[in-house]
Amino acid sequence: MADTKTYSENPMGYKPIPKLLFSLAVPAVIANVVNALYNIVDQIFIGQGVGYLGNAATNIAFPITTICMAIGLMTGLGSAAAFNLELGRKNQDKAKKAAGTAVTMLVICGILICILIRSFLEPLMMAFGATDEILEYAMEYAGITSFGIPFLLLSTGINPLVRADGSAAYSMTAVITGAVLNTLLDPLFMFVFDMGIAGAAWATVISQIVSAALLLLYFPRFKSVRFCAEDFIPRIPAVRTIISLGITSFIFQFSTMIIQITTNNLLKIYGEMSVYGSDIPIAVAGIVSKINVIFTAVVLGVVQGSQPICSFNYGAKKYDRVRETVKILLKSTFLLSVIMFAIFELFPSQIISLFGDGDELYFAYATKYMRVFLFFVFLNGIQIAITTFFPSIGKALKGAFLSLSKQIIFLLPLLVILPRFFGVEGIMYAMPVSDFIAFLIAAAFLAAEMKKMPREI
């Protein structure tokens, strides 16, 4: 048996942290950004080909993608954390069962969500905030992309497992392949075949199938374990472990979905009372949220690169390596956040113009919305890093609380209250206020955890 050799020579436990984090984080950042570009590319081509009503439609449909990301990331990050924790504890069998159970969970959830979306498509689009003019576009786009949901879940959920096995470059390649294909098919289907918004939707589905297939093909090539068919039979203890370790990511994404739906409906209500109307604010909010997804993808890539290191070394009781990883992680995410903040504040109109044309009123609202909504981006990277750190060391409840507090306890009430005083513009003010409060609480949690963590085994 080669198990003992695998554990004793696992690079997570002895390689220099900066080099190890760089090797894991860079492919994860690239993979996440490219994955985020699925929706960004669709939105750019739809904006150029259909107009801002098409952009508004993708914003209305976006909560479906968010709930898929919630389940996919919960399953993927939870199983990856369990995989590395069990390898650190020298429990290879439990590591395999966690990974195999995750794959089966992703397939079952993907099929169920696809059926539900297709069964209740129109009422869902109305509940998500569609106006009469947006509804037809939203139903067409969401109806087609629903076919890709099982593959979206598989590609989202398997990616962290492949990285956990130390093959970050392969996971990156699988995602990039799908995204490049999507970028090529979008203009082909939309403009050459004249399929309009349906072309963008079909391009997304085909690309998701390709990415999922490439990631599934990795399982026979796992380096740290060897899978057999029975490993993919779902185990209730493994399901519980995956959910407990991945619940933070689920809560973050699920609460994001609640925020998206609430924001769309509030923009619809208060937009009607403003000079902008409903459609402009909904379209702008969708564009800015997709831009924010790019920022989050960059930060999460660095965080995901740190997770296997933190999980393995915490499981192996190498606490000094955990501390060193956290310090480098915080410095890296802060630097990246400051760079992104500068770009968002200095070039808002140039970024917005990538997503299509609009009148002077449209660009005035869009520029202000982007600058205000993303004002505390330079602190958000640290907050995201801290929130995701806790599940990687098996303390999922703390991470879940931090995710829940930002989105539901702070942001949601502010979204409801501030527009009463500031109208439609009050919706954009809610985000920076909640960002700042959430950062202070996350920093306090991390300081307390670092103080409690032993310095020696």
Coordinates of C-alpha atoms in Angstrom, one line a residue:
M1 CA 0.0 0.0 0.0
A2 CA 1.2 3.5 -0.9
D3 CA -1.0 5.3 1.6
T4 CA 1.6 6.1 4.2
K5 CA 4.0 7.4 1.6
T6 CA 1.2 9.6 0.2
Y7 CA 0.5 11.1 3.5
S8 CA 4.1 11.6 4.6
E9 CA 5.0 13.2 1.3
N10 CA 1.9 15.3 0.8
P11 CA 3.3 18.7 -0.3
M12 CA 0.6 20.5 1.7
G13 CA 2.5 19.6 4.8
Y14 CA 6.1 20.6 3.9
K15 CA 6.4 22.8 0.8
P16 CA 7.1 26.6 1.5
I17 CA 3.7 28.3 1.9
P18 CA 4.2 31.2 -0.5
K19 CA 5.2 28.9 -3.4
L20 CA 2.5 26.4 -2.5
L21 CA -0.2 29.1 -2.3
F22 CA 0.9 30.6 -5.5
S23 CA 0.8 27.3 -7.4
L24 CA -2.7 26.6 -6.1
A25 CA -4.2 30.1 -6.2
V26 CA -3.1 31.2 -9.7
P27 CA -4.9 28.4 -11.5
A28 CA -7.9 28.8 -9.2
V29 CA -8.1 32.6 -9.9
I30 CA -7.9 32.0 -13.6
A31 CA -10.5 29.2 -13.5
N32 CA -12.9 31.3 -11.4
V33 CA -12.5 34.4 -13.5
V34 CA -13.0 32.4 -16.7
N35 CA -16.0 30.7 -15.1
A36 CA -17.5 34.0 -14.2
L37 CA -17.0 35.1 -17.8
Y38 CA -19.7 32.7 -18.9
N39 CA -22.3 35.3 -17.7
I40 CA -20.2 38.3 -18.5
V41 CA -19.6 37.3 -22.1
D42 CA -23.3 36.6 -22.5
Q43 CA -24.2 39.9 -21.1
I44 CA -21.8 41.8 -23.3
F45 CA -22.9 40.2 -26.5
I46 CA -26.6 40.4 -25.5
G47 CA -26.1 44.1 -24.7
Q48 CA -24.5 44.7 -28.1
G49 CA -27.1 42.6 -30.0
V50 CA -30.3 43.0 -28.1
G51 CA -29.9 46.1 -26.0
Y52 CA -30.3 46.9 -22.3
L53 CA -33.6 45.0 -22.1
G54 CA -31.6 41.9 -22.9
N55 CA -29.2 42.8 -20.1
A56 CA -32.1 43.3 -17.8
A57 CA -33.4 39.8 -18.8
T58 CA -30.2 38.1 -17.8
N59 CA -30.2 39.9 -14.5
I60 CA -33.8 38.6 -13.9
A61 CA -32.6 35.1 -14.7
F62 CA -29.4 35.3 -12.7
P63 CA -30.8 34.1 -9.4
I64 CA -31.1 30.6 -11.0
T65 CA -27.3 30.7 -11.7
T66 CA -26.8 31.9 -8.1
I67 CA -28.7 29.0 -6.5
C68 CA -26.8 26.6 -8.7
M69 CA -23.5 28.1 -7.6
A70 CA -24.7 27.9 -4.0
I71 CA -25.3 24.1 -4.2
G72 CA -22.2 23.5 -6.4
L73 CA -19.8 25.5 -4.2
M74 CA -21.3 24.0 -1.0
T75 CA -20.8 20.5 -2.3
G76 CA -17.5 21.1 -4.0
L77 CA -15.8 23.2 -1.3
G78 CA -17.3 21.1 1.5
S79 CA -16.1 17.8 -0.1
A80 CA -12.7 19.3 -0.9
A81 CA -12.2 20.4 2.7
A82 CA -13.3 17.0 3.9
F83 CA -11.0 15.3 1.4
N84 CA -8.0 17.2 2.6
L85 CA -8.8 17.0 6.3
E86 CA -9.2 13.2 6.0
L87 CA -6.0 12.9 4.1
G88 CA -4.2 14.9 6.8
R89 CA -5.7 12.5 9.4
K90 CA -4.6 9.5 7.3
N91 CA -8.2 8.4 6.6
Q92 CA -8.0 7.6 2.9
D93 CA -11.3 5.7 2.7
K94 CA -13.3 8.6 4.2
A95 CA -11.6 11.0 1.8
K96 CA -12.7 8.8 -1.2
K97 CA -16.3 8.6 0.1
A98 CA -16.5 12.3 0.6
A99 CA -15.5 12.9 -3.0
G100 CA -17.7 10.2 -4.5
T101 CA -20.7 11.2 -2.5
A102 CA -20.2 14.8 -3.7
V103 CA -20.4 13.8 -7.4
T104 CA -23.6 11.9 -6.9
M105 CA -25.1 14.8 -4.9
L106 CA -24.3 17.2 -7.8
V107 CA -26.0 15.0 -10.4
I108 CA -29.2 14.5 -8.4
C109 CA -29.5 18.2 -7.4
G110 CA -28.8 19.3 -11.0
I111 CA -31.6 17.2 -12.5
L112 CA -34.1 18.2 -9.8
I113 CA -33.4 22.0 -10.2
C114 CA -33.7 21.7 -14.0
I115 CA -37.2 20.1 -13.6
L116 CA -38.4 22.6 -11.1
I117 CA -37.2 25.6 -13.2
R118 CA -38.8 24.3 -16.3
S119 CA -42.1 23.6 -14.5
F120 CA -42.4 27.0 -12.9
L121 CA -40.6 29.3 -15.3
E122 CA -43.0 32.2 -15.8
P123 CA -44.0 32.6 -12.2
L124 CA -40.3 32.5 -11.2
M125 CA -39.4 35.2 -13.7
M126 CA -42.2 37.4 -12.4
A127 CA -41.2 36.7 -8.8
F128 CA -37.6 37.6 -9.7
G129 CA -38.8 41.1 -10.7
A130 CA -39.4 40.9 -14.5
T131 CA -41.4 43.8 -16.0
D132 CA -43.7 43.2 -19.0
E133 CA -41.0 44.3 -21.4
I134 CA -38.3 42.1 -19.9
L135 CA -40.4 38.9 -19.3
E136 CA -40.3 37.5 -22.8
Y137 CA -36.5 37.8 -23.0
A138 CA -36.0 36.4 -19.5
M139 CA -38.2 33.3 -20.1
E140 CA -36.4 32.6 -23.4
Y141 CA -32.9 32.9 -21.8
A142 CA -33.7 31.0 -18.6
G143 CA -35.7 28.3 -20.3
I144 CA -32.8 27.3 -22.5
T145 CA -30.0 27.7 -19.9
S146 CA -32.0 25.4 -17.5
F147 CA -30.9 22.5 -19.7
G148 CA -27.3 23.2 -18.6
I149 CA -28.0 23.2 -14.9
P150 CA -26.8 19.6 -14.1
F151 CA -23.5 20.4 -16.0
L152 CA -23.1 23.7 -14.3
L153 CA -23.4 22.0 -10.9
L154 CA -20.9 19.3 -11.9
S155 CA -18.3 21.8 -13.2
T156 CA -18.7 24.1 -10.2
G157 CA -18.6 21.2 -7.7
I158 CA -15.9 19.0 -9.1
N159 CA -13.4 21.9 -9.7
P160 CA -12.5 22.2 -6.0
L161 CA -12.0 18.4 -5.7
V162 CA -9.5 18.4 -8.6
R163 CA -7.6 21.3 -7.0
A164 CA -7.7 19.4 -3.6
D165 CA -5.9 16.6 -5.4
G166 CA -3.1 19.1 -6.3
S167 CA -4.1 19.4 -10.0
A168 CA -5.1 23.0 -10.1
A169 CA -3.8 23.4 -13.7
Y170 CA -6.1 20.7 -14.9
S171 CA -9.2 22.2 -13.2
M172 CA -8.2 25.6 -14.7
T173 CA -7.9 24.1 -18.2
A174 CA -11.3 22.4 -18.0
V175 CA -13.0 25.7 -17.1
I176 CA -11.0 27.7 -19.7
T177 CA -11.9 25.3 -22.4
G178 CA -15.6 25.8 -21.8
A179 CA -15.3 29.6 -21.4
V180 CA -13.3 30.0 -24.7
L181 CA -15.9 27.8 -26.4
N182 CA -18.7 30.0 -25.0
T183 CA -16.9 33.1 -26.3
L184 CA -16.6 31.7 -29.8
L185 CA -20.2 30.3 -29.9
D186 CA -21.9 33.5 -28.6
P187 CA -21.2 35.7 -31.7
L188 CA -21.6 32.7 -34.0
F189 CA -25.1 31.8 -32.8
M190 CA -26.3 35.4 -32.1
F191 CA -25.1 37.2 -35.2
V192 CA -24.1 34.7 -37.9
F193 CA -27.1 32.3 -37.2
D194 CA -29.3 35.3 -36.1
M195 CA -30.5 33.4 -33.0
G196 CA -30.6 36.5 -30.7
I197 CA -30.7 35.9 -27.0
A198 CA -31.4 32.2 -27.5
G199 CA -28.0 31.9 -29.2
A200 CA -26.2 33.2 -26.1
A201 CA -28.2 30.7 -24.0
W202 CA -27.4 27.7 -26.2
A203 CA -23.7 28.7 -26.3
T204 CA -23.6 28.7 -22.5
V205 CA -25.3 25.2 -22.3
I206 CA -22.9 23.6 -24.8
S207 CA -19.9 25.1 -23.0
Q208 CA -21.0 23.9 -19.6
I209 CA -21.4 20.4 -20.9
V210 CA -17.8 20.4 -22.3
S211 CA -16.3 21.7 -19.0
A212 CA -18.2 19.2 -16.9
A213 CA -17.1 16.3 -19.2
L214 CA -13.5 17.3 -18.9
L215 CA -13.7 17.4 -15.1
L216 CA -15.4 14.0 -14.8
L217 CA -12.7 12.5 -16.9
Y218 CA -10.1 13.4 -14.3
F219 CA -11.4 10.9 -11.7
P220 CA -9.5 7.9 -13.0
R221 CA -6.4 10.1 -12.8
F222 CA -6.6 11.1 -9.1
K223 CA -3.1 11.1 -7.6
S224 CA -3.8 10.8 -3.9
V225 CA -6.6 8.1 -4.0
R226 CA -7.9 5.4 -6.4
F227 CA -11.7 5.4 -6.8
C228 CA -14.0 2.4 -7.3
A229 CA -17.7 2.4 -8.2
E230 CA -18.9 2.0 -4.7
D231 CA -17.3 5.2 -3.6
F232 CA -19.9 7.1 -5.6
I233 CA -22.8 5.6 -3.6
P234 CA -24.1 8.5 -1.4
R235 CA -23.3 8.0 2.3
I236 CA -25.4 9.9 4.8
P237 CA -22.4 10.7 7.1
A238 CA -20.4 12.0 4.1
V239 CA -23.4 14.1 3.0
R240 CA -23.6 15.6 6.5
T241 CA -19.9 16.4 6.6
I242 CA -20.0 18.0 3.1
I243 CA -22.9 20.1 4.0
S244 CA -21.4 21.2 7.4
L245 CA -18.1 22.2 5.8
G246 CA -19.7 23.8 2.7
I247 CA -22.6 25.5 4.4
T248 CA -20.8 28.8 4.5
S249 CA -20.5 29.0 0.7
F250 CA -24.1 27.9 0.4
I251 CA -25.4 30.6 2.8
F252 CA -23.3 33.2 1.0
Q253 CA -24.6 32.3 -2.4
F254 CA -28.2 31.6 -1.3
S255 CA -28.4 34.9 0.6
T256 CA -26.9 36.6 -2.5
M257 CA -29.9 35.1 -4.4
I258 CA -32.3 36.5 -1.9
I259 CA -30.6 39.9 -2.2
Q260 CA -30.7 39.7 -6.0
I261 CA -34.5 39.0 -6.0
T262 CA -35.2 41.7 -3.4
T263 CA -33.1 44.2 -5.2
N264 CA -34.7 43.6 -8.6
N265 CA -38.2 44.0 -7.1
L266 CA -37.2 47.1 -5.2
L267 CA -35.7 48.6 -8.4
K268 CA -38.9 47.8 -10.2
I269 CA -41.0 49.6 -7.5
Y270 CA -38.9 52.6 -6.8
G271 CA -37.6 52.9 -10.4
E272 CA -41.2 53.5 -11.5
M273 CA -41.3 56.5 -9.2
S274 CA -38.0 58.0 -10.6
V275 CA -36.9 59.6 -13.9
Y276 CA -35.1 56.4 -14.8
G277 CA -38.1 54.1 -15.0
S278 CA -37.8 50.4 -13.9
D279 CA -35.9 48.9 -16.8
I280 CA -32.7 51.1 -16.6
P281 CA -32.1 50.4 -12.9
I282 CA -32.7 46.7 -13.3
A283 CA -30.3 46.5 -16.3
V284 CA -27.6 48.6 -14.5
A285 CA -27.9 46.5 -11.3
G286 CA -27.4 43.3 -13.4
I287 CA -24.3 44.7 -15.1
V288 CA -22.7 45.9 -11.8
S289 CA -23.5 42.6 -10.0
K290 CA -21.7 40.7 -12.8
I291 CA -18.7 43.1 -12.6
N292 CA -18.7 42.4 -8.8
V293 CA -18.7 38.6 -9.7
I294 CA -15.4 39.1 -11.4
F295 CA -13.9 40.7 -8.3
T296 CA -15.3 37.9 -6.1
A297 CA -14.0 35.3 -8.5
V298 CA -10.4 36.7 -8.2
V299 CA -10.6 36.8 -4.4
L300 CA -12.2 33.4 -4.1
G301 CA -9.5 31.9 -6.3
V302 CA -6.8 33.0 -3.8
V303 CA -9.0 31.8 -0.9
Q304 CA -9.6 28.4 -2.6
G305 CA -5.9 28.1 -3.2
S306 CA -5.3 28.5 0.5
Q307 CA -8.1 26.1 1.6
P308 CA -6.3 22.8 1.0
I309 CA -3.2 24.1 2.8
C310 CA -5.2 25.2 5.8
S311 CA -7.3 22.1 5.9
F312 CA -4.4 19.6 5.6
N313 CA -2.2 21.4 8.1
Y314 CA -5.0 22.0 10.6
G315 CA -5.9 18.3 10.4
A316 CA -2.2 17.4 10.8
K317 CA -1.9 19.9 13.8
K318 CA 0.7 22.0 12.0
Y319 CA -0.8 25.2 13.3
D320 CA 2.2 27.5 12.5
R321 CA 1.7 26.6 8.8
V322 CA -2.0 27.5 9.1
R323 CA -1.1 30.9 10.6
E324 CA 1.5 31.6 7.9
T325 CA -1.0 30.8 5.2
V326 CA -3.6 33.1 6.7
K327 CA -1.2 36.0 6.9
I328 CA -0.2 35.6 3.3
L329 CA -3.8 35.2 2.3
L330 CA -4.9 38.4 3.9
K331 CA -2.1 40.4 2.4
S332 CA -2.8 39.0 -1.1
T333 CA -6.5 39.6 -1.0
F334 CA -6.1 43.1 0.3
L335 CA -3.7 44.0 -2.5
L336 CA -6.0 42.6 -5.1
S337 CA -9.0 44.4 -3.6
V338 CA -7.2 47.7 -3.7
I339 CA -6.3 47.3 -7.4
M340 CA -9.9 46.3 -8.3
F341 CA -11.3 49.3 -6.2
A342 CA -9.1 51.7 -8.2
I343 CA -10.3 50.3 -11.5
F344 CA -14.0 50.4 -10.5
E345 CA -13.8 54.0 -9.2
L346 CA -11.7 55.4 -12.0
F347 CA -13.2 53.8 -15.1
P348 CA -16.9 53.1 -14.4
S349 CA -18.4 54.6 -17.6
Q350 CA -15.8 52.7 -19.8
I351 CA -16.6 49.4 -18.1
I352 CA -20.4 50.0 -18.4
S353 CA -20.1 50.8 -22.1
L354 CA -18.7 47.3 -22.8
F355 CA -22.2 46.0 -22.1
G356 CA -23.9 48.1 -24.8
D357 CA -25.2 51.6 -25.5
G358 CA -27.7 53.7 -23.6
D359 CA -28.8 57.3 -23.4
E360 CA -27.4 60.0 -21.1
L361 CA -29.8 59.1 -18.3
Y362 CA -28.7 55.4 -18.4
F363 CA -25.0 56.2 -18.1
A364 CA -25.5 58.8 -15.4
Y365 CA -27.3 56.2 -13.2
A366 CA -25.0 53.4 -14.1
T367 CA -21.8 55.4 -13.3
K368 CA -23.1 56.5 -9.9
Y369 CA -24.5 53.1 -9.1
M370 CA -21.2 51.3 -9.8
R371 CA -19.1 53.8 -7.8
V372 CA -21.3 53.7 -4.7
F373 CA -22.3 50.0 -4.8
L374 CA -18.6 48.9 -5.0
F375 CA -17.1 51.6 -2.7
F376 CA -15.8 49.2 0.0
V377 CA -14.5 46.6 -2.4
F378 CA -11.0 47.2 -0.9
L379 CA -12.2 45.7 2.4
N380 CA -14.4 43.0 0.9
G381 CA -11.5 40.8 -0.1
I382 CA -10.4 40.5 3.5
Q383 CA -14.0 39.8 4.7
I384 CA -14.5 37.0 2.1
A385 CA -11.1 35.5 2.9
I386 CA -11.9 35.4 6.7
T387 CA -15.4 34.0 6.1
T388 CA -14.2 31.2 3.9
F389 CA -11.2 30.4 6.2
F390 CA -13.4 29.0 9.0
P391 CA -14.9 26.1 7.1
S392 CA -11.5 25.1 5.8
I393 CA -10.5 24.3 9.4
G394 CA -13.7 22.5 10.2
K395 CA -15.5 25.5 11.9
A396 CA -18.3 25.9 9.5
L397 CA -20.8 27.6 11.9
K398 CA -18.5 30.6 12.4
G399 CA -18.2 31.0 8.6
A400 CA -21.9 30.5 8.2
F401 CA -22.7 33.3 10.7
L402 CA -20.3 35.7 9.0
S403 CA -21.9 35.0 5.6
L404 CA -25.4 35.3 7.0
S405 CA -24.7 38.5 9.0
K406 CA -23.5 40.4 6.0
Q407 CA -26.2 39.5 3.5
I408 CA -29.3 38.9 5.7
I409 CA -28.8 40.7 9.0
F410 CA -27.3 43.9 7.6
L411 CA -27.8 44.3 3.8
L412 CA -31.4 43.1 3.5
P413 CA -32.9 45.5 6.1
L414 CA -30.9 48.4 4.6
L415 CA -32.2 47.6 1.1
V416 CA -35.8 47.8 2.5
I417 CA -35.2 50.9 4.7
L418 CA -32.9 53.3 2.7
P419 CA -35.1 53.6 -0.4
R420 CA -37.9 55.0 1.8
F421 CA -35.6 58.0 2.4
F422 CA -33.5 58.2 -0.8
G423 CA -35.8 56.6 -3.4
V424 CA -34.2 54.3 -6.0
E425 CA -30.7 55.6 -5.2
G426 CA -31.1 54.4 -1.6
I427 CA -30.7 50.8 -2.9
M428 CA -27.1 51.5 -4.0
Y429 CA -26.2 53.0 -0.6
A430 CA -27.1 49.8 1.3
M431 CA -24.2 47.8 0.0
P432 CA -21.2 49.9 1.2
V433 CA -22.8 50.3 4.7
S434 CA -23.2 46.6 5.1
D435 CA -19.8 45.9 3.7
F436 CA -18.1 48.0 6.3
I437 CA -20.0 46.5 9.3
A438 CA -19.4 42.9 8.0
F439 CA -15.6 43.6 7.7
L440 CA -15.4 44.8 11.3
I441 CA -17.1 41.7 12.6
A442 CA -15.1 39.3 10.5
A443 CA -11.8 40.9 11.6
A444 CA -12.9 40.4 15.3
F445 CA -13.7 36.7 14.7
L446 CA -10.4 36.0 13.1
A447 CA -8.4 37.8 15.8
A448 CA -10.1 35.7 18.4
E449 CA -9.5 32.4 16.5
M450 CA -5.8 33.2 16.0
K451 CA -5.4 33.8 19.7
K452 CA -7.0 30.5 20.6
M453 CA -5.1 28.4 18.0
P454 CA -2.2 26.5 19.6
R455 CA 1.4 27.5 18.7
E456 CA 2.9 24.1 19.1
I457 CA 1.5 20.6 18.7

